[in-house]
Short mmCIF file of C-alpha atoms and ligand atoms in Angstrom, two decimals:
data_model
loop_
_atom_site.label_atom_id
_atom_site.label_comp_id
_atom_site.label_asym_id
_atom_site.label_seq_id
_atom_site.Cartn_x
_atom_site.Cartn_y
_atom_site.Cartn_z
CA UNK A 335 -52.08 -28.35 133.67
CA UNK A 336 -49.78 -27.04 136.12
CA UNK A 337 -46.79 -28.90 134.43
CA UNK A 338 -47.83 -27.58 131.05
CA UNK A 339 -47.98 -23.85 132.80
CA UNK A 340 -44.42 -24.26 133.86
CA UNK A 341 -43.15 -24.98 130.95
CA UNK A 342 -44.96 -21.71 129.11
CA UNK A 343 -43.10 -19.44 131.63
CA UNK A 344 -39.64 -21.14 131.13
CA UNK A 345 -40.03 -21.01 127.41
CA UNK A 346 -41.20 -17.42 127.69
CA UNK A 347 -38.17 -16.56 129.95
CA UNK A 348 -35.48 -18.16 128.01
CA UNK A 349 -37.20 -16.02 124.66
CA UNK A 350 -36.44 -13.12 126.36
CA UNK A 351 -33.40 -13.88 127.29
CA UNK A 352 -32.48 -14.80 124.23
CA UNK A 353 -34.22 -11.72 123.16
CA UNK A 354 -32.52 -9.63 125.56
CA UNK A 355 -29.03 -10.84 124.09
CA UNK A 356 -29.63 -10.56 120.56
CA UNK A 357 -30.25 -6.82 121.32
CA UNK A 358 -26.82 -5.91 123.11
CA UNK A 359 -24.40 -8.35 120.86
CA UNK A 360 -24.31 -9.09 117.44
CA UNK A 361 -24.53 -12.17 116.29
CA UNK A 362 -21.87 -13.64 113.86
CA UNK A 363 -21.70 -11.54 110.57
CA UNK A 364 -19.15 -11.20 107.91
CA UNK A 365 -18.27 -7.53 106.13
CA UNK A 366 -16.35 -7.04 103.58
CA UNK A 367 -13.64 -4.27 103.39
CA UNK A 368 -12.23 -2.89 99.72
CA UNK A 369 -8.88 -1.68 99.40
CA UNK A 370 -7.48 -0.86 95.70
CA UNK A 371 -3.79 -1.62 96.78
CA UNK A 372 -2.26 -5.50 96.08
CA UNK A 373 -1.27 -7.45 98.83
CA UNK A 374 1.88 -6.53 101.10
CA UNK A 375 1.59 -3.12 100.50
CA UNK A 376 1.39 -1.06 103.72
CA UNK A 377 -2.31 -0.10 104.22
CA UNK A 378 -3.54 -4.05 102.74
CA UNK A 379 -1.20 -5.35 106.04
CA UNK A 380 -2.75 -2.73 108.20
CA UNK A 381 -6.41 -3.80 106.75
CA UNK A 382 -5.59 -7.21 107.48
CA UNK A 383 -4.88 -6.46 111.09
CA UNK A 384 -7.46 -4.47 111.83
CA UNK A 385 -9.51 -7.57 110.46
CA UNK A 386 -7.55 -10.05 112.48
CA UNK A 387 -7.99 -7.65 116.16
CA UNK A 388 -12.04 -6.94 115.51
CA UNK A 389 -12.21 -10.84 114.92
CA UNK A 390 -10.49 -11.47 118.19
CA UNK A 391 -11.50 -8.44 120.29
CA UNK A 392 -15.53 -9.28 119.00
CA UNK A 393 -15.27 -13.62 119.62
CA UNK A 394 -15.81 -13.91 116.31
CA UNK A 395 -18.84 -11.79 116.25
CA UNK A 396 -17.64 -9.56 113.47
CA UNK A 397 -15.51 -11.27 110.73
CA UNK A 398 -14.13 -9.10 108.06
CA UNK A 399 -12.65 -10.25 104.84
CA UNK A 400 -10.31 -7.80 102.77
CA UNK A 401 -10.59 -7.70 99.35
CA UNK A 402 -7.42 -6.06 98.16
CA UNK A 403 -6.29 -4.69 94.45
CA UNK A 404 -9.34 -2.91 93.30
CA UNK A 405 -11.04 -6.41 93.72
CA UNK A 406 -14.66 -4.75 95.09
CA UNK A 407 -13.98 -1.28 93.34
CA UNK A 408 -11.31 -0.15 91.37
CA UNK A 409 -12.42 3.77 92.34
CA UNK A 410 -12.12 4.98 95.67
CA UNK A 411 -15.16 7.14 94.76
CA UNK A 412 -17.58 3.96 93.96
CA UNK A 413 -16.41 2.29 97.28
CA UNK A 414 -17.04 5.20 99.30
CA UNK A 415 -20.71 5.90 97.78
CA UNK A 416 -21.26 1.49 98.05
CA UNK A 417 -20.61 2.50 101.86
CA UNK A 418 -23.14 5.50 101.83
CA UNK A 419 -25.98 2.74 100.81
CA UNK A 420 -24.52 0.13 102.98
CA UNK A 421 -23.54 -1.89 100.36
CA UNK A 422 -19.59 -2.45 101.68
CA UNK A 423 -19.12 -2.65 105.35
CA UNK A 424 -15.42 -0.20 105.15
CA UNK A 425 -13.00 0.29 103.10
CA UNK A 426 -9.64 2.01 103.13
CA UNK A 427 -9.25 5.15 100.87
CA UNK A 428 -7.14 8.07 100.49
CA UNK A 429 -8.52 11.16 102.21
CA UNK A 430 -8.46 12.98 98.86
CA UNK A 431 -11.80 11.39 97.78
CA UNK A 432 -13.39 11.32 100.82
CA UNK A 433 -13.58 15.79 100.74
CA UNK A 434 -16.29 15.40 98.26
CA UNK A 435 -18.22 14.37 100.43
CA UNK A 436 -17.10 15.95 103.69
CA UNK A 437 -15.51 18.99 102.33
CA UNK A 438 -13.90 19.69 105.42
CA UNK A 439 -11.13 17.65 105.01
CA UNK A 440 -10.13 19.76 102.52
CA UNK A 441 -8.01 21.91 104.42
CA UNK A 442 -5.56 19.15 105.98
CA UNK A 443 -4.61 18.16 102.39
CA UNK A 444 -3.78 21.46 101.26
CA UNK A 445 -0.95 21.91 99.08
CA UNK A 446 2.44 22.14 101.01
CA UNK A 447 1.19 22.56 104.20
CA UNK A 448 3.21 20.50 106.16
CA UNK A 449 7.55 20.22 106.60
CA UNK A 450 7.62 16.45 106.96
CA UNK A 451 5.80 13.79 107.70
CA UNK A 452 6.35 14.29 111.71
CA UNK A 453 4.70 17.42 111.42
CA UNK A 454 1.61 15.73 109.55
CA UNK A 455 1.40 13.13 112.46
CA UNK A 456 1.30 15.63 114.99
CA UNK A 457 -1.99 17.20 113.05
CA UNK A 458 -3.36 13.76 112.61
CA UNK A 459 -2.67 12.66 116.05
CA UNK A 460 -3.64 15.60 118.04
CA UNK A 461 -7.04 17.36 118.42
CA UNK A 462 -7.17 18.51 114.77
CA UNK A 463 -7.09 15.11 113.06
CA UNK A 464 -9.50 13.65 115.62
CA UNK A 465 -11.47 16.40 115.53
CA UNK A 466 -11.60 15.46 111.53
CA UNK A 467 -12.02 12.09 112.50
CA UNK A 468 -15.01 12.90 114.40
CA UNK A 469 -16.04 14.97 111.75
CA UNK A 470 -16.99 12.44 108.97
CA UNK A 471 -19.42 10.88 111.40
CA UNK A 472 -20.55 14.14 112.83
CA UNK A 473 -21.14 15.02 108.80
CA UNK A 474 -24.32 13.13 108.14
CA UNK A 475 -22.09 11.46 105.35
CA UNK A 476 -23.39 7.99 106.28
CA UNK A 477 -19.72 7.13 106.86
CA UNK A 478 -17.32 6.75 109.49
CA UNK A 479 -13.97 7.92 110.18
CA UNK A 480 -11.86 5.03 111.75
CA UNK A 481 -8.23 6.22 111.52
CA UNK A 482 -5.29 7.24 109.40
CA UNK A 483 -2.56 6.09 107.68
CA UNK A 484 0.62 7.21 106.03
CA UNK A 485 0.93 7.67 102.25
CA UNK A 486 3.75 9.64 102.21
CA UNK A 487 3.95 12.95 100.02
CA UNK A 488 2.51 12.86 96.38
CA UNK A 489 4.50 13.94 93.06
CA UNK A 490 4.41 13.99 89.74
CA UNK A 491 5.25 11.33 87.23
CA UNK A 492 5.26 12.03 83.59
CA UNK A 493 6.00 10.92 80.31
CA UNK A 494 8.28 14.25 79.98
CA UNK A 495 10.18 16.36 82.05
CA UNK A 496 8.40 17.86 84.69
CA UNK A 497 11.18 20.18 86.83
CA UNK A 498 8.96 23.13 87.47
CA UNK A 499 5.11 24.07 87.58
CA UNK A 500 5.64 25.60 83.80
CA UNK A 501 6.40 21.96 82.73
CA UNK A 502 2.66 20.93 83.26
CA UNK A 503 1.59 23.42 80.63
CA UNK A 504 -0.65 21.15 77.89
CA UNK A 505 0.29 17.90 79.75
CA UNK A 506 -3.12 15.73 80.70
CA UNK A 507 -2.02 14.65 84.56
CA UNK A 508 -4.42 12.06 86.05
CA UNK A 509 -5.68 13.17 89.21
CA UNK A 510 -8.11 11.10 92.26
CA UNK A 511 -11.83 12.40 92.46
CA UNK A 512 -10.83 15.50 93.59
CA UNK A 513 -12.05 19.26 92.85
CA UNK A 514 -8.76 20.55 94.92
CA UNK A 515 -6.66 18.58 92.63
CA UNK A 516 -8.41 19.33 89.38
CA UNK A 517 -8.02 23.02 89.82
CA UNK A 518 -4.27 22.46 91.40
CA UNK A 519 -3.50 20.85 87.97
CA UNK A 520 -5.73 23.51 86.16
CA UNK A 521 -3.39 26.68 88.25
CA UNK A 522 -0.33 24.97 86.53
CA UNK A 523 -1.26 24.94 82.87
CA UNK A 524 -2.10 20.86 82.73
CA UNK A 525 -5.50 19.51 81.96
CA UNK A 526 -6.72 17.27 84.53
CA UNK A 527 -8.42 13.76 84.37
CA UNK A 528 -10.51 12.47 86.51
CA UNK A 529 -12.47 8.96 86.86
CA UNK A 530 -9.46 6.73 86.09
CA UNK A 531 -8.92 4.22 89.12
CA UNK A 532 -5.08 3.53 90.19
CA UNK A 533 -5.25 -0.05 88.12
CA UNK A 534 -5.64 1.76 84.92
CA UNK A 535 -2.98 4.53 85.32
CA UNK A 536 -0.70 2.07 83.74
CA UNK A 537 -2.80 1.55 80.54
CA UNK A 538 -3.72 4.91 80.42
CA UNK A 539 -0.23 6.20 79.94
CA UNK A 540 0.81 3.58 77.80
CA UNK A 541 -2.56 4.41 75.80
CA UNK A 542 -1.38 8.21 75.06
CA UNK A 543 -4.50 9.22 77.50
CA UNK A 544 -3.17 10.89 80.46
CA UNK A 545 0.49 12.03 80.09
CA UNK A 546 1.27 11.23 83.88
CA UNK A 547 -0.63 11.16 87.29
CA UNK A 548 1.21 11.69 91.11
CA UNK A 549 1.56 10.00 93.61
CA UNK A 550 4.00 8.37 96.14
CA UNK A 551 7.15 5.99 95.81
CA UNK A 552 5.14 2.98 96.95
CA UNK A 553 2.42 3.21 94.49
CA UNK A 554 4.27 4.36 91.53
CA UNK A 555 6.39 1.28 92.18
CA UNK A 556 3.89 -1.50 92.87
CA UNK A 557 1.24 -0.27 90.20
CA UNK A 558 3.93 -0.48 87.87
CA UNK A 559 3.57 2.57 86.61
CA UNK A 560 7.20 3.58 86.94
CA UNK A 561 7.71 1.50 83.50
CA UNK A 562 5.56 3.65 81.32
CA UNK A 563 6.43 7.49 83.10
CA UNK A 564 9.77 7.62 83.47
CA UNK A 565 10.05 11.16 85.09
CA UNK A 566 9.51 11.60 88.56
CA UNK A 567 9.83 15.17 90.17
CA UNK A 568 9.85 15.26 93.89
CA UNK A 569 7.64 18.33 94.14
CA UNK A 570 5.79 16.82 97.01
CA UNK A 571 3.13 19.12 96.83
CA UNK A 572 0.53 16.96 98.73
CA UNK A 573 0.36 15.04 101.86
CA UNK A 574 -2.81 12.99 101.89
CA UNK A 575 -3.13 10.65 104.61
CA UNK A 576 -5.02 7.49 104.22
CA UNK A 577 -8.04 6.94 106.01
CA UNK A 578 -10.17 3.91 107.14
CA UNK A 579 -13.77 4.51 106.55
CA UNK A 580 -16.67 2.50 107.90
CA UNK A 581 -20.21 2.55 106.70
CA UNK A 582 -23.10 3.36 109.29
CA UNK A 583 -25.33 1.72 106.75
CA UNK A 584 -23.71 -1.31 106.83
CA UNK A 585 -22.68 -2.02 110.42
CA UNK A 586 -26.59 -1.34 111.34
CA UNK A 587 -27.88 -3.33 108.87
CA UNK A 588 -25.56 -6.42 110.04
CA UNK A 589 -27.31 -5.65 113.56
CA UNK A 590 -23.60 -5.20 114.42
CA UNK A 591 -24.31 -3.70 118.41
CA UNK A 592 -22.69 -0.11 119.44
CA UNK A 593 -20.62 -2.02 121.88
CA UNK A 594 -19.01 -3.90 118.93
CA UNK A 595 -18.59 -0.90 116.85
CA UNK A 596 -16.80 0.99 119.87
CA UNK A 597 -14.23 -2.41 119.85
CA UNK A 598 -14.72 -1.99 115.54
CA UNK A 599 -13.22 2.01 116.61
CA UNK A 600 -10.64 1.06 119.06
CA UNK A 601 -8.92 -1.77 117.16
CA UNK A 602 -8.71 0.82 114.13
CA UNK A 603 -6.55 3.19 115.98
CA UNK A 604 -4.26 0.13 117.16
CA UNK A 605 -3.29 -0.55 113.75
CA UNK A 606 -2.17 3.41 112.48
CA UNK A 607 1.65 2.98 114.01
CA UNK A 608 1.44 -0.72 112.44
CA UNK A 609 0.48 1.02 109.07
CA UNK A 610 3.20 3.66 109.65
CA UNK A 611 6.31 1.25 110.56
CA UNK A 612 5.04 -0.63 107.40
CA UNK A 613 4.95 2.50 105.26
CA UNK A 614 8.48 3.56 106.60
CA UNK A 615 10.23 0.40 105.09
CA UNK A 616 7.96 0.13 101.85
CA UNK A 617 8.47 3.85 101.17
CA UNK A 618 12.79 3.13 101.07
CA UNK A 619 12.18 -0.32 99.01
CA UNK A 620 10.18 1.53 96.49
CA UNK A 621 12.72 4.16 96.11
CA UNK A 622 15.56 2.00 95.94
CA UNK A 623 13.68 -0.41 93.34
CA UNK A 624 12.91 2.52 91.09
CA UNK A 625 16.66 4.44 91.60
CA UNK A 626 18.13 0.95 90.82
CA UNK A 627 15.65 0.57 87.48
CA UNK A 628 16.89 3.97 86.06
CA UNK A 629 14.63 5.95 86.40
CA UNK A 630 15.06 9.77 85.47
CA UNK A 631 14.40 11.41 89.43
CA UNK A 632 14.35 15.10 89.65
CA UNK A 633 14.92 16.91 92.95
CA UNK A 634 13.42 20.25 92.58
CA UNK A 635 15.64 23.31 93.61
CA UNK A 636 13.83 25.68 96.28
CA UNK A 637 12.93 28.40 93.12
CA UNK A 638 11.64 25.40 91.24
CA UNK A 639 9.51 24.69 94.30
CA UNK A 640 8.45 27.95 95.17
CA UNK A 641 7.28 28.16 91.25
CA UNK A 642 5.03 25.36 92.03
CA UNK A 643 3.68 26.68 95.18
CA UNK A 644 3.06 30.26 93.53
CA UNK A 645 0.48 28.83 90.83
CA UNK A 646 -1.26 26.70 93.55
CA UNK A 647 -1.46 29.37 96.18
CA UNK A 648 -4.98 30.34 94.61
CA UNK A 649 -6.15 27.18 96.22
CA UNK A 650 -5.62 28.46 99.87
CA UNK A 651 -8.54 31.26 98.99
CA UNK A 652 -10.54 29.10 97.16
CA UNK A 653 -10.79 26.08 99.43
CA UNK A 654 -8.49 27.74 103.05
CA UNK A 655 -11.51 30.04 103.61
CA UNK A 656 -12.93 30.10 106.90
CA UNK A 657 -10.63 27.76 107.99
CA UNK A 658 -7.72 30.36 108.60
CA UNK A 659 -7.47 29.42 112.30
CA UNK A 660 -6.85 25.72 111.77
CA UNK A 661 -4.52 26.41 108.99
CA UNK A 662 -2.59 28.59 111.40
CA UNK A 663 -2.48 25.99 114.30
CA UNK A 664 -1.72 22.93 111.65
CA UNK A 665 1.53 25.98 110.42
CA UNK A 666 2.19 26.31 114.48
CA UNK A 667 2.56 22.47 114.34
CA UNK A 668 5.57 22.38 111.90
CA UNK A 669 7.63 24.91 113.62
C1 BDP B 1165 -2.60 6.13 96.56
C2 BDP B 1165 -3.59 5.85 97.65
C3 BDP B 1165 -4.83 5.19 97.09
C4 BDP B 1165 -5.39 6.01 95.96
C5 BDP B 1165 -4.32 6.28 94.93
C6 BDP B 1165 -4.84 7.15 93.79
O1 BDP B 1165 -3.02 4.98 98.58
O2 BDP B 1165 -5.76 5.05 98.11
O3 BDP B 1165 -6.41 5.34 95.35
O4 BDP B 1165 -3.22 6.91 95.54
O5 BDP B 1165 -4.16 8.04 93.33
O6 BDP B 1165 -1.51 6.83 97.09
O7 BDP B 1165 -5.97 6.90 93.34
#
């Protein structure tokens, strides 16, 4: 009897123990992370070493497999809403998506806002982008803001010459899930589209659908699309940084523990200058790979610039209000 006692209490003390454990650590699970770009390109190699630190830094508690080239979801917009429901653990999206759901990231994509891509760093590095960071979280948008990345500065690509904003007049320009872009397009005479995923720019150009779309050296280069829109202005209205998003749905749901998502947060940031050296190198390669293809590049002249920034200035009302202070101190930045 006494025997038979002693082994109850052992057996109830390693159950709690065990109990005790399983509430402070996850145990193994696997998430999956979508990312529409192929492999190679800058933010896939960042993904994959983000997944390669959280695998290490956790013991193999938290695995994460990247499914790259629109594999999971060709649209930004159905990964990001997958993530709301905890159906997809993170994925890695432009920031230009994400504001439709946390509006406030609006402002640090506004049009022509920063000099270079120094002065965007400094936004994204200091208290503003974190703050941002923060903010997606902070939201209630079920989501959560990991890091960013580089993507460069965004231009037009077209079927037709494009040298000033008057050259959009009648053309259909593809544009990401974006009110700020749809009325940017609508400010320069073009009719926007919406709901076509970066795979099926290609098609949709060759198709007569879209006339163009914009975007960045890299991904007009890798996607292809270079072969079917010839023109390429370097407006550079935008600067959209990339952004890692996890989902709060997800991560709870795996029982993944708040100690594991703080190592989850902290391996994130290590891989943003990884992304950014990567980005550097790709961002040259594309260029030269499209120069040496022959490709018809046009380098606005300031008046053809400022003609572009006078039909979007509309947009610093519509979607700058209220945030006139941070606007300033993001200006203050570039100086
Ligand atoms: C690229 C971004 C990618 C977007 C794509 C787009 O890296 O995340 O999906 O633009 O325009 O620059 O949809």
């Amino acid at each position: 009897m006494k025997k038979l006692t002693t082994v109850i209490v052992v057996l109830a003390l390693v159950s709690c123990m065990v109990f005790a454990k399983g509430a402070t650590e996850s145990k193994g699970v696997t998430l999956k992370l979508s990312e529409v770009h192929v492999e190679g390109y800058p933010t896939t190699m960042a993904d994959r070493e983000f997944a390669r630190l959280v695998e290490e830094r956790t013991e193999g508690r938290v695995k994460i497999e990247v499914y790259s080239n629109g594999t999971l979801y060709g649209e930004e917009t159905g990964a990001i809403e997958a993530m709301q429901i905890g159906d997809c653990a993170f994925a890695r999206v432009s920031a230009s998506p994400v504001a439709s759901y946390v509006p406030a990231l609006n402002v640090i994509q506004l049009p022509y806002l920063y000099n270079s891509a120094d002065h965007m760093w400094k936004v994204l590095n200091g208290e503003i982008g974190q703050a941002m960071l923060d903010g997606v979280e902070e939201s209630g948008s079920g989501l959560i803001g990991l890091c960013w990345y580089d993507s460069g500065s965004r231009s037009f690509y077209t079927t037709k010459p494009v040298h000033q904003a008057s050259d959009l007049r009648g053309l259909k320009i593809r544009v990401q899930n974006s009110e700020m872009m749809t009325e940017l397009i609508r400010l320069c005479g073009g009719t926007p589209i919406t709901g076509i995923g970066p795979n099926d720019i290609y098609s949709a150009i060759q198709q007569g659908v879209i006339d163009g779309a914009e975007n960045n050296w890299p991904t007009y280069y890798s996607k292809g699309d270079y072969e079917v829109a010839k023109y390429y202005c370097l407006d550079a209205h935008t600067r959209v940084p990339e952004i890692l998003l996890g989902s709060v749905a997800a991560l709870k749901n795996a029982g993944v523990s708040d100690s594991d998502i703080a190592i989850i947060k902290a391996c994130a940031k290590e891989t943003q200058e990884f992304e950014i050296a990567a980005w550097k190198e790709m961002e040259k390669e594309a260029e030269t790979a499209v120069r040496a293809r022959g490709n018809i590049i046009h380098e606005p002249t300031l008046a053809q610039i400022r003609s572009f920034q006078d039909a979007v200035a509309p947009i610093y009302t519509r979607y700058g209000a209220g945030s006139e202070e941070i606007i300033a101190r993001i200006r203050a930045l570039g100086n």
